[in-house]
Amino acid sequence: PKVARLTINCGEELNEDGSVRYAMRSTNVYQEFWTLRKGPQEISNIGMKTFRYAEIFNCPVELTPDMISGIALRQEFDESASFFQSSNELLNQIYALTKYTIKATNQDLYVDSQSRERLAYEGDALINMLSSYSFESSYALARFSGEYLNTHRTWPVEYALYSVIIAYLDYLYTGNTASIEANYDILKTKFYTEQLDSEKGLLHVCHSYVNRWDSVLVDWPQSEHDGYCFGEAYYNTVMNAVSCGAYFAMAEIARALGKEEDERQYVSLYGTLKRSMIAYLYDRECGAFCDGLKENGEKIAHYAQHATAFALAFGIYDSPEMAARLADKIRRDGKIKTSVYGAFFVLEGLYNADAGDIAAGLLTDPDDSFGARTWAYMLSGAGATITTEAWNTRNKGNMTFSHPWGSAPASQITRGLFGIRPLEAGFDRFQIRFRPGHISRAFVKMPCVKGQIEAGYEMSSAVGRDGEHYTFTARICVPADSRAVVFLPAASGSCCPEEREIHVSVNGNYMEAQRAGMYAGVEVGSGRYEFSISW
């Protein structure tokens, strides 16, 4: 045959006619031309590409599958280490999407996307590490990425603070102090304490510009700001909320390293900032945080969803009642109004407030129409197999289809729906706090440094003479050398937890439980348990 010139098109999407979109939204052009020699030969491309589809044109012979091979660059991944199944099929699909996202994108460093910048960012890394923790007990990549970012910070002012939170989470999940000890002095430089207004007890911003060094990000892209008043917010609510979380994390790091004076200092700064945020930035009348204060101290009369979501995510409330009001503000919003990045903080905050019904409603929103800020659209509308950079191309025209910062559901299933979080470093003691919402049945298996944690539940109700009665049955497995504090829901809907006596059985034996608001708490050691509670 004559010498042939092949055309190979690769891309993350298909065009409307079914061809591969090789001129990608990310501005990459994944089109190659290969000139063949006469006779049998092996040819290969050069460089790493991020693509889902490939087309080959002008091949002089019939192509068969055995003639084409590929190499995937990723970390080893144990499929059997994690598992999830629930009564909600959409949630099952979302879990599978996020699991494959972590499997495919965990390489030698957490980066935003290999199809464009290929850069590490602190905000991306925070979401990425917690997603990874949901699927595997290998912590080296998360630690390395955090340590890399300690000396390669990015432009958003609050992203530097995430370095502290990442370091704390690494210690909390592993129990290993080596990294926080080696990087302690670097972590101390991440704060903006010199910008603390001694009168108001709030941090002010350096300037009001976006996408410049020491700018406040809040969210990205700019189309996802929900009208946030950047220019006016001299005392920015999101910046202060993240700072509050970082001061808390640094206090815990100092405590773990026995640095008592530093611990007291960071505890004091955390307390000052939290109290001041509630005093100056919280609007008790509408139950929401405003975007911030103007330089003259005037409260900004705008309430972007981000302000309340970040405050909830970092525990900026003084009572369960206040947390419930903040969660209700997001319920009244009706939809997620943030980007896929900001959605992590929306869900984290709602689950922190035990608003599992609201969180699950947003997580499993079935709206898959174009423009919807949902994982349902990401799956069926965009046809994604890895989480995307933005909800859709309307929000960000140059979005990539390989962005793990969209994987928030991974951690929000384990940390939120099941409330699996370490209470003591290295999972010496951890909690399971079931927040089922409308998900009537679910089971999860999650690895940790101690071994496998398993948790499953089923909730049912029946109408009796005195109204509706509920039964919640749970099964858990606590790994060896660990203890679990299990919180079982002891109220539902309009049924007040104090109205009826609750009955808890553990492995068939009635057990006294400690009531904690809407929950009943039981602490157990390693082993397998079946719980049943009714009210």
XYZ file of N, CA, C and O in Angstrom, residues 65-140:
304
model
N -9.344 -3.949 17.772
C -9.000 -3.505 19.142
C -7.635 -3.962 19.629
O -6.972 -3.238 20.378
N -7.192 -5.127 19.203
C -5.903 -5.631 19.685
C -4.717 -4.867 19.094
O -3.580 -5.037 19.542
N -4.974 -3.995 18.117
C -3.894 -3.224 17.497
C -3.650 -1.898 18.222
O -2.712 -1.180 17.891
N -4.508 -1.563 19.185
C -4.415 -0.269 19.871
C -4.259 -0.510 21.366
O -4.986 -1.315 21.967
N -3.325 0.149 21.985
C -3.141 0.040 23.439
C -2.862 1.423 24.013
O -2.484 2.347 23.293
N -3.082 1.553 25.299
C -2.848 2.839 25.953
C -2.229 2.651 27.321
O -2.257 1.557 27.890
N -1.680 3.719 27.821
C -1.073 3.708 29.162
C -1.768 4.768 30.004
O -1.899 5.920 29.577
N -2.234 4.378 31.167
C -2.844 5.331 32.106
C -1.830 5.648 33.205
O -1.256 4.736 33.807
N -1.613 6.928 33.438
C -0.685 7.357 34.484
C -1.476 7.686 35.748
O -2.228 8.659 35.783
N -1.329 6.871 36.764
C -2.052 7.100 38.018
C -1.419 6.280 39.131
O -0.611 5.372 38.887
N -1.809 6.618 40.352
C -1.388 5.844 41.512
C -2.079 4.479 41.513
O -3.131 4.295 40.894
N -1.492 3.522 42.205
C -2.193 2.259 42.411
C -3.474 2.521 43.192
O -3.523 3.412 44.048
N -4.498 1.761 42.905
C -5.805 1.999 43.519
C -6.471 0.663 43.793
O -6.610 -0.172 42.901
N -6.877 0.460 45.041
C -7.530 -0.779 45.456
C -9.045 -0.586 45.386
O -9.642 0.056 46.239
N -9.672 -1.129 44.361
C -11.117 -0.990 44.174
C -11.909 -1.556 45.349
O -12.974 -1.055 45.704
N -11.385 -2.625 45.960
C -12.136 -3.325 47.004
C -12.065 -2.648 48.369
O -12.764 -3.045 49.296
N -11.227 -1.612 48.514
C -11.044 -0.980 49.826
C -12.240 -0.133 50.241
O -12.407 0.172 51.425
N -13.079 0.261 49.269
C -14.215 1.123 49.583
C -15.441 0.652 48.805
O -15.327 0.039 47.738
N -16.605 0.992 49.357
C -17.852 0.553 48.725
C -18.989 1.405 49.265
O -18.962 1.839 50.415
N -19.992 1.640 48.402
C -21.187 2.362 48.840
C -22.384 1.887 48.045
O -22.292 1.653 46.843
N -23.494 1.743 48.724
C -24.752 1.405 48.078
C -25.873 2.014 48.901
O -25.829 1.995 50.139
N -26.872 2.569 48.219
C -27.977 3.190 48.939
C -29.287 2.952 48.202
O -29.319 2.413 47.084
N -30.360 3.412 48.805
C -31.681 3.307 48.192
C -31.890 4.350 47.105
O -32.900 4.314 46.406
N -30.947 5.273 46.947
C -31.062 6.328 45.946
C -30.090 6.044 44.801
O -28.867 6.140 44.978
N -30.615 5.697 43.642
C -29.764 5.291 42.526
C -28.883 6.438 42.035
O -27.725 6.226 41.636
N -29.402 7.665 42.058
C -28.583 8.800 41.635
C -27.378 8.955 42.549
O -26.259 9.185 42.074
N -27.579 8.819 43.844
C -26.464 8.929 44.785
C -25.441 7.826 44.543
O -24.230 8.055 44.651
N -25.891 6.638 44.194
C -24.968 5.547 43.871
C -24.114 5.908 42.658
O -22.904 5.651 42.630
N -24.730 6.512 41.665
C -23.999 6.923 40.465
C -23.005 8.043 40.776
O -21.886 8.067 40.239
N -23.404 8.968 41.636
C -22.502 10.067 42.015
C -21.288 9.527 42.760
O -20.150 9.957 42.519
N -21.518 8.577 43.668
C -20.392 7.957 44.384
C -19.432 7.303 43.394
O -18.207 7.480 43.487
N -19.968 6.544 42.428
C -19.121 5.880 41.441
C -18.334 6.898 40.617
O -17.163 6.684 40.295
N -18.987 8.019 40.275
C -18.307 9.084 39.530
C -17.121 9.628 40.315
O -16.021 9.792 39.775
N -17.320 9.914 41.586
C -16.233 10.492 42.387
C -15.138 9.466 42.661
O -13.962 9.815 42.718
N -15.521 8.201 42.813
C -14.516 7.170 43.053
C -13.605 7.015 41.839
O -12.377 6.950 41.973
N -14.200 6.985 40.650
C -13.372 6.890 39.448
C -12.537 8.153 39.259
O -11.395 8.096 38.779
N -13.096 9.300 39.634
C -12.347 10.558 39.548
C -11.043 10.463 40.322
O -9.975 10.830 39.818
N -11.112 9.982 41.552
C -9.906 9.872 42.383
C -8.963 8.818 41.813
O -7.746 9.023 41.741
N -9.517 7.705 41.382
C -8.689 6.646 40.792
C -7.916 7.161 39.584
O -6.723 6.883 39.428
N -8.579 7.926 38.720
C -7.976 8.348 37.459
C -7.046 9.542 37.591
O -6.113 9.691 36.795
N -7.289 10.405 38.584
C -6.537 11.676 38.629
C -5.456 11.727 39.695
O -4.647 12.657 39.691
N -5.403 10.780 40.624
C -4.327 10.769 41.617
C -3.043 10.279 40.951
O -2.902 9.091 40.646
N -2.110 11.201 40.755
C -0.857 10.865 40.076
C 0.321 11.166 41.011
O 0.421 10.551 42.060
N 1.176 12.101 40.649
C 2.322 12.386 41.514
C 2.131 13.646 42.343
O 2.963 13.983 43.172
N 1.013 14.370 42.105
C 0.723 15.613 42.824
C -0.741 15.941 42.569
O -1.244 15.740 41.466
N -1.441 16.431 43.597
C -2.803 16.902 43.370
C -2.740 18.158 42.498
O -2.147 19.160 42.890
N -3.366 18.107 41.340
C -3.415 19.284 40.475
C -4.859 19.576 40.107
O -5.741 18.730 40.256
N -5.082 20.794 39.596
C -6.456 21.171 39.264
C -6.980 20.325 38.112
O -8.073 19.779 38.175
N -6.231 20.230 37.022
C -6.621 19.381 35.897
C -5.412 19.179 35.009
O -4.682 20.132 34.726
N -5.212 17.957 34.559
C -4.079 17.690 33.674
C -4.339 18.152 32.253
O -3.436 18.126 31.424
N -5.560 18.589 31.962
C -5.830 19.027 30.593
C -5.596 20.522 30.389
O -5.775 21.020 29.280
N -5.201 21.250 31.437
C -4.871 22.655 31.228
C -3.694 23.076 32.103
O -2.543 22.824 31.774
N -3.928 23.676 33.271
C -2.833 24.278 34.036
C -1.847 23.273 34.616
O -0.668 23.526 34.737
N -2.379 22.124 35.061
C -1.534 21.112 35.702
C -0.785 21.695 36.890
O 0.398 21.410 37.107
N -1.503 22.506 37.669
C -0.907 23.154 38.830
C -1.604 22.713 40.111
O -2.789 22.384 40.109
N -0.852 22.731 41.191
C -1.413 22.430 42.508
C -1.984 23.705 43.122
O -1.357 24.771 43.058
N -3.170 23.600 43.693
C -3.823 24.701 44.404
C -4.329 24.178 45.740
O -4.842 23.060 45.837
N -4.211 25.001 46.769
C -4.569 24.559 48.119
C -6.044 24.184 48.247
O -6.381 23.195 48.905
N -6.932 24.985 47.645
C -8.359 24.681 47.736
C -8.702 23.370 47.069
O -9.481 22.564 47.589
N -8.124 23.141 45.884
C -8.315 21.874 45.187
C -7.806 20.711 46.040
O -8.463 19.662 46.151
N -6.610 20.906 46.630
C -5.978 19.826 47.390
C -6.793 19.445 48.615
O -6.865 18.261 48.989
N -7.423 20.417 49.271
C -8.249 20.121 50.443
C -9.386 19.182 50.077
O -9.631 18.172 50.747
N -10.094 19.497 48.999
C -11.212 18.659 48.569
C -10.700 17.308 48.088
O -11.264 16.248 48.405
N -9.605 17.346 47.342
C -9.030 16.122 46.785
C -8.606 15.152 47.874
O -8.865 13.940 47.793
N -7.960 15.652 48.931
C -7.469 14.756 49.982
C -8.623 14.107 50.736
O -8.590 12.907 51.028
N -9.667 14.877 51.040
C -10.791 14.304 51.772
C -11.559 13.317 50.911
O -12.088 12.325 51.415
N -11.633 13.571 49.606
C -12.229 12.584 48.708
C -11.390 11.311 48.694
O -11.926 10.197 48.785
N -10.085 11.468 48.596
C -9.191 10.305 48.574
C -9.300 9.501 49.855
O -9.277 8.256 49.825
N -9.402 10.174 50.996
C -9.538 9.478 52.275
C -10.783 8.586 52.306
O -10.842 7.623 53.071
N -11.784 8.914 51.499
C -13.010 8.121 51.477
C -12.825 6.791 50.766
O -13.637 5.874 50.945
N -11.756 6.678 49.968
C -11.584 5.494 49.134
C -10.339 4.679 49.439
O -10.283 3.492 49.091
N -9.342 5.286 50.054
C -8.092 4.558 50.251
C -7.380 5.038 51.509
O -7.574 6.162 51.961
N -6.578 4.151 52.064
C -5.846 4.482 53.288
C -4.377 4.749 52.984
O -3.511 4.580 53.830
N -4.090 5.191 51.763
C -2.753 5.625 51.386
C -2.724 7.145 51.485
O -3.442 7.834 50.757
N -1.898 7.661 52.377
C -1.932 9.091 52.697
C -0.723 9.861 52.157
O -0.628 11.059 52.347
N 0.182 9.164 51.471
C 1.433 9.796 51.052
C 1.196 10.915 50.039
O 1.826 11.972 50.108
